[in-house]
Amino acid sequence: MIALGLMSGTSMDGIDGALVDTDGEKAVERGPSFFVPYDDAFRAKLTAALETAKRIRTREERPGELAALEREITLRHADAVAQFLDGLPARWRDVSVVGFHGQTVLHRPAEGVTVQLGEGALLSERVGLPVVWDMRAADMEAGGQGAPLVSAYHAALARSLFPDRLPAVIVNIGGISNISFVPAKGEPIAFDTGPGNALIDQWVARSGLAYDADGAVAAKGRVAEAAQDAYLAKPFFSQPGPKSLDRLDFTLAEAEGLGLEDGARTLAAVSAGAILRAVEHLPEAPKLWVICGGGRKNPHIVGDLRAGASVPVIVAEEVGLDGDATEAEAWGYLAVRSLRGLPLTYPGTTGCREAVTGGVHSVPKGKSEAA
């Protein structure tokens, strides 16, 4: 079936959407995609929401402005979907299900709490399609970290596109970076590796920039090795997977005192170093690294990865993928798996007790769930 995946990630830069035609297993045909950026004022709202969300103790709580923000996030997604579907070729208009991630504002795996703002039932009514949402909760109820969830999709892609180069690692560099280790046989292994773009974005925001476009700020700086070492000495990096992070688990404290350019360059080196350290926790060395997400556009992160890895490091487009759309595609793929009762996560990807499916299914009034 054709599924539309929607993702608003930890970089909080906007809404990614992508279509896949899939059985939720081996068959994957990638379709059109879109991106709708958030305006600066709305990004500021999301940033403020991260602070408010610290007051949450149970998944259902929406203190302060969070209830109104949740509705606004949902309606922005609905508008984006309507505009996207209106311009599609007929081949891709027959969408059976939407996979809706929402906006993460809190992730506390040790407490079994993860909150993604987004009302799946409201989205379903607005777009007139079945929606699968809240896909992390069941994994946490089964003892898992609730993240990362994209590994089942990464495994399907790797085994389809480069089966002769396994084991391979697919890296998604968003606000937080995560990896999927895909062996030739068996279930994938996955975990968050550390800060991706989040710290860099926060750093350059002090100068009024939303992000360091093409690494231009960092290009004028040098790596402050003491600050880099201080970050990479944190206990998180020596901890084996499964493990996951909240966007606020790492701060700019270790970079304080650096100039703008040196800070941006150092934080790019931290992002790369964190990913490279993931090898310490893999059962065998990968033959290939494939880089997805916005961080692949930062030449310093990619350059540092290539300098530190002993095997090829390539960006998603070099194997025929769209590195901006991969995570949204995953959410469409996972929605189909959820409808079919297939596992979304495994003990080796999130630490759940056994392979577990998940997701809440909402359908518009008067319609039935996708077959």
C-alpha positions as MATLAB code, in Angstrom:
seq = 'MIALGLMSGTSMDGIDGALVDTDGEKAVERGPSFFVPYDDAFRAKLTAALETAKRIRTREERPGELAALEREITLRHADAVAQFLDGLPARWRDVSVVGFHGQTVLHRPAEGVTVQLGEGALLSERVGLPVVWDMRAADMEAGGQGAPLVSAYHAALARSLFPDRLPAVIVNIGGISNISFVPAKGEPIAFDTGPGNALIDQWVARSGLAYDADGAVAAKGRVAEAAQDAYLAKPFFSQPGPKSLDRLDFTLAEAEGLGLEDGARTLAAVSAGAILRAVEHLPEAPKLWVICGGGRKNPHIVGDLRAGASVPVIVAEEVGLDGDATEAEAWGYLAVRSLRGLPLTYPGTTGCREAVTGGVHSVPKGKSEAA';
ca = [
       0.000    0.000    0.000;
       1.020    3.616   -0.417;
       1.901    5.270    2.880;
       2.735    8.878    3.673;
       5.260    9.377    6.455;
       5.444   12.658    8.380;
       8.402   13.640   10.530;
       9.247   16.747   12.522;
      12.598   15.933   14.064;
      14.758   17.146   16.908;
      16.254   19.855   14.716;
      12.770   21.465   14.830;
      13.282   22.986   11.388;
      10.009   21.948    9.769;
       7.852   19.099    8.474;
       9.292   16.383    6.257;
       6.889   14.174    4.339;
       7.529   11.262    1.995;
       5.598    8.548    0.209;
       6.494    4.874    0.023;
       4.722    2.007   -1.693;
       5.474   -0.949    0.555;
       4.335   -4.182    2.132;
       6.147   -3.211    5.334;
       8.730   -5.890    4.699;
      11.121   -6.236    1.754;
       9.150   -4.367   -0.914;
       9.873   -0.634   -0.854;
       9.293    1.818   -3.701;
      10.189    5.362   -2.725;
       7.947    8.143   -3.960;
       7.690   11.953   -3.929;
       8.601   13.934   -0.820;
       8.258   17.450    0.564;
       9.578   19.802    3.219;
       7.694   22.689    4.833;
       9.994   24.858    6.959;
       8.888   26.308   10.272;
       9.078   30.079   10.549;
      11.368   31.573   13.183;
       8.500   32.508   15.490;
       7.154   28.965   15.531;
      10.609   27.515   16.113;
      10.894   29.810   19.119;
       7.593   28.377   20.402;
       8.960   24.855   20.056;
      12.155   25.776   21.865;
      10.148   27.262   24.725;
       8.028   24.105   24.815;
      11.095   22.019   25.630;
      11.394   23.900   28.905;
       7.685   23.587   29.719;
       7.800   19.873   28.924;
      10.260   19.312   31.762;
       7.235   19.522   34.068;
       5.628   16.455   32.464;
       5.528   13.305   34.588;
       3.118   11.154   32.554;
       2.702   10.900   28.773;
      -0.788   12.401   28.810;
       0.103   15.660   30.575;
       0.119   18.887   28.552;
       1.031   21.674   30.985;
       1.077   25.355   30.106;
       0.958   26.098   26.406;
       1.544   22.507   25.282;
      -2.107   21.601   24.579;
      -2.570   24.582   22.265;
       0.809   23.951   20.658;
      -0.097   20.303   20.043;
      -3.178   21.368   18.127;
      -1.188   23.918   16.123;
       1.446   21.325   15.218;
      -1.298   18.952   14.054;
      -3.037   21.575   11.933;
       0.260   22.606   10.335;
       0.813   18.962    9.379;
      -2.724   18.728    7.983;
      -2.207   21.824    5.832;
       1.126   20.483    4.575;
      -0.444   17.144    3.637;
      -3.351   18.788    1.813;
      -1.044   20.957   -0.286;
       1.264   18.033   -1.036;
      -1.446   15.579   -2.067;
      -3.119   18.186   -4.260;
      -0.052   18.414   -6.478;
       0.767   14.714   -6.771;
       0.714   12.614   -9.937;
      -2.287   10.275  -10.013;
       0.015    7.283   -9.379;
       0.760    8.513   -5.855;
      -2.594    9.948   -4.785;
      -4.031    6.632   -3.621;
      -2.652    6.935   -0.091;
      -3.839    4.214    2.282;
      -2.316    5.379    5.571;
      -0.366    8.227    7.148;
       2.436    7.595    9.625;
       2.538   10.610   11.975;
       5.527   11.183   14.249;
       4.655   14.551   15.784;
       7.169   16.774   17.596;
       9.209   15.293   20.418;
       9.371   17.662   23.375;
      10.448   15.196   26.075;
      12.249   11.869   26.051;
      13.088   10.262   29.399;
      13.661    6.561   28.736;
      14.845    5.879   32.287;
      11.417    6.989   33.497;
       9.515    5.311   30.668;
       8.185    8.645   29.375;
       8.343   10.002   25.843;
       6.106   12.784   24.512;
       5.519   13.622   20.861;
       3.074   16.486   20.406;
       0.511   15.647   17.753;
      -3.148   14.569   17.740;
      -3.461   11.629   15.368;
      -7.264   11.554   15.543;
      -7.491   15.244   14.606;
      -5.022   14.784   11.749;
      -7.027   11.808   10.472;
     -10.236   13.862   10.374;
      -8.526   16.801    8.671;
      -6.805   14.808    5.911;
      -9.528   12.160    5.548;
      -7.118    9.245    5.856;
      -6.259    6.581    8.439;
      -3.364    7.704   10.662;
      -0.950    5.621   12.715;
       0.690    7.647   15.477;
       2.250    7.471   18.960;
       4.500    4.651   17.744;
       7.071    4.870   20.537;
       4.856    4.168   23.543;
       4.364    0.404   23.113;
       8.117   -0.104   22.920;
       8.588    1.734   26.219;
       5.824   -0.321   27.809;
       7.812   -3.404   26.731;
      10.902   -2.092   28.511;
      12.476   -0.368   25.508;
      14.040    3.050   25.091;
      11.366    4.162   22.625;
      14.125    5.175   20.195;
      15.507    4.905   17.623;
      12.617    3.513   15.583;
      13.906    3.788   12.010;
      16.057    0.648   12.070;
      13.528   -1.734   10.513;
      13.357    0.588    7.503;
      17.115    1.060    7.363;
      17.543   -2.718    7.310;
      15.083   -3.078    4.411;
      16.930   -0.384    2.444;
      20.409   -1.772    3.091;
      19.462   -5.314    2.139;
      17.812   -4.069   -1.039;
      20.357   -1.473   -2.196;
      23.767   -2.800   -1.121;
      23.446   -6.415    0.088;
      27.045   -7.167   -0.878;
      28.403   -4.462    1.463;
      26.942   -5.743    4.712;
      27.387   -5.328    7.573;
      26.793   -1.637    7.037;
      25.809    1.284    9.208;
      23.172    3.816    8.226;
      23.528    7.044   10.184;
      20.816    9.645   10.602;
      22.236   12.999   11.687;
      19.358   15.154   12.895;
      19.300   17.133   16.110;
      20.380   13.864   17.718;
      22.311   11.276   15.692;
      21.434    7.609   15.613;
      22.778    4.574   13.816;
      21.374    1.336   12.461;
      23.871   -1.526   12.158;
      22.542   -3.907    9.507;
      24.144   -7.376    9.458;
      23.956   -9.705    6.489;
      21.491  -11.836    8.468;
      19.470  -11.258   11.597;
      17.943   -8.256   13.285;
      19.521   -4.792   13.167;
      21.237   -3.113   16.095;
      20.554    0.546   16.788;
      21.097    3.349   19.276;
      21.479    7.089   19.556;
      25.128    8.078   19.261;
      25.071   11.625   20.639;
      24.373   15.203   19.582;
      24.061   15.709   15.832;
      23.060   19.187   14.687;
      21.335   20.336   17.889;
      24.354   21.807   19.659;
      25.639   23.454   16.479;
      22.204   25.016   15.895;
      22.045   26.280   19.468;
      25.562   27.685   19.185;
      25.062   29.670   15.974;
      21.595   30.795   17.132;
      23.442   33.150   19.467;
      24.428   35.065   16.337;
      20.924   35.008   14.903;
      21.441   32.035   12.559;
      18.991   29.134   12.380;
      21.814   26.718   11.502;
      25.344   26.672   10.071;
      24.484   26.445    6.367;
      27.020   24.284    4.531;
      29.338   24.573    7.545;
      30.257   28.124    6.522;
      30.747   29.361   10.092;
      32.775   26.316   11.112;
      34.945   26.717    8.002;
      36.514   29.789    9.612;
      37.250   28.021   12.905;
      39.497   25.361   14.391;
      38.752   22.388   16.613;
      39.329   23.114   20.303;
      40.583   19.694   21.299;
      40.128   20.210   25.037;
      36.438   20.984   24.566;
      35.987   18.086   22.149;
      37.679   15.696   24.577;
      35.477   16.948   27.417;
      32.352   16.100   25.451;
      33.543   12.689   24.298;
      34.652   11.757   27.826;
      31.047   11.785   29.034;
      29.754    8.410   30.337;
      27.095    8.166   27.618;
      29.690    7.304   24.979;
      31.158    4.338   26.840;
      27.683    2.983   27.612;
      26.649    0.138   25.288;
      23.368    0.242   23.389;
      20.474    0.247   23.360;
      20.478    3.872   24.487;
      18.692    7.071   23.508;
      18.848   10.781   24.226;
      16.645   13.774   24.850;
      17.527   16.901   22.891;
      18.534   18.632   26.135;
      20.777   15.861   27.514;
      23.847   17.636   26.109;
      24.419   21.370   26.564;
      26.852   24.017   25.361;
      28.677   24.072   28.706;
      31.883   22.482   27.406;
      32.075   24.939   24.498;
      31.625   28.093   26.572;
      34.463   30.538   26.108;
      35.119   29.596   22.486;
      34.623   32.060   19.648;
      31.710   31.605   17.259;
      33.728   29.915   14.493;
      35.836   27.706   16.772;
      32.726   26.631   18.647;
      30.907   25.655   15.463;
      33.906   23.710   14.190;
      34.443   21.985   17.541;
      30.807   20.942   17.852;
      30.918   19.475   14.326;
      33.938   17.440   15.422;
      32.015   16.300   18.504;
      29.127   15.111   16.324;
      31.483   13.083   14.140;
      33.492   11.759   17.061;
      30.352   10.580   18.805;
      29.284    8.619   15.719;
      32.715    7.055   15.302;
      32.726    5.914   18.922;
      29.641    3.830   18.167;
      31.928    1.194   16.614;
      33.050    0.282   20.134;
      29.579   -1.142   20.749;
      29.042   -3.078   17.498;
      29.541   -6.848   17.157;
      31.807   -6.392   14.122;
      33.284   -3.583   12.082;
      31.024   -2.270    9.287;
      32.114   -2.342    5.655;
      30.289    0.887    4.819;
      28.810    4.000    6.453;
      25.832    5.717    4.759;
      24.975    9.183    6.062;
      21.406   10.541    6.040;
      19.752   13.589    7.583;
      20.605   17.260    7.582;
      24.034   16.668    9.090;
      25.260   15.106    5.863;
      25.263   18.642    4.420;
      27.850   19.788    6.964;
      31.181   19.103    5.233;
      33.059   19.160    8.531;
      30.981   16.376   10.100;
      31.276   14.242    6.961;
      34.971   15.079    6.535;
      35.747   14.144   10.128;
      33.835   10.883    9.702;
      35.840   10.037    6.586;
      39.082   10.921    8.329;
      38.271    8.731   11.319;
      36.709    5.696    9.638;
      38.709    2.874    8.104;
      35.990    2.050    5.531;
      34.091    4.135    2.962;
      31.791    6.867    4.292;
      29.241    8.001    1.717;
      26.153   10.203    1.745;
      22.694    8.804    1.072;
      22.498   10.078   -2.488;
      25.479    7.929   -3.482;
      23.333    4.823   -3.027;
      20.239    6.346   -4.640;
      18.524    7.630   -1.480;
      17.225   11.073   -0.605;
      18.958   11.858    2.668;
      16.391   14.519    3.549;
      13.418   12.179    3.120;
      14.681    8.910    4.599;
      13.318    9.458    8.105;
       9.877   10.495    6.833;
       9.869    7.467    4.522;
      10.595    5.329    7.578;
       7.494    6.625    9.309;
       5.338    5.622    6.360;
       6.983    2.190    6.279;
       6.446    1.752   10.029;
       2.782    2.717    9.685;
       2.268   -0.189    7.282;
       4.122   -2.531    9.629;
       1.863   -1.356   12.453;
      -1.279   -2.042   10.421;
       0.041   -5.535    9.701;
       1.022   -6.209   13.306;
       4.704   -6.524   12.417;
       7.468   -5.519   14.848;
       8.601   -1.904   14.861;
      11.415   -2.513   17.344;
      13.656   -5.318   18.537;
      15.686   -6.021   21.679;
      18.831   -4.990   19.795;
      17.424   -1.653   18.635;
      15.689   -0.286   21.723;
      16.197   -2.836   24.498;
      12.573   -4.004   24.519;
      12.030   -7.420   26.090;
      10.904   -8.922   22.778;
      10.157   -7.704   19.268;
       7.133   -5.436   19.554;
       4.716   -3.652   17.232;
       3.048   -0.403   18.224;
       1.119    2.672   17.220;
      -2.358    4.086   17.780;
      -4.709    3.739   14.794;
      -7.164    6.558   14.043;
      -9.609    6.649   11.132;
     -11.910    9.418    9.903;
     -15.561    9.070   10.941;
     -17.410    6.826    8.536;
     -14.291    5.159    7.131;
     -12.557    1.870    7.910;
      -8.894    1.246    8.635;
      -6.573    0.605    5.714;
      -6.525   -3.030    4.707;
];
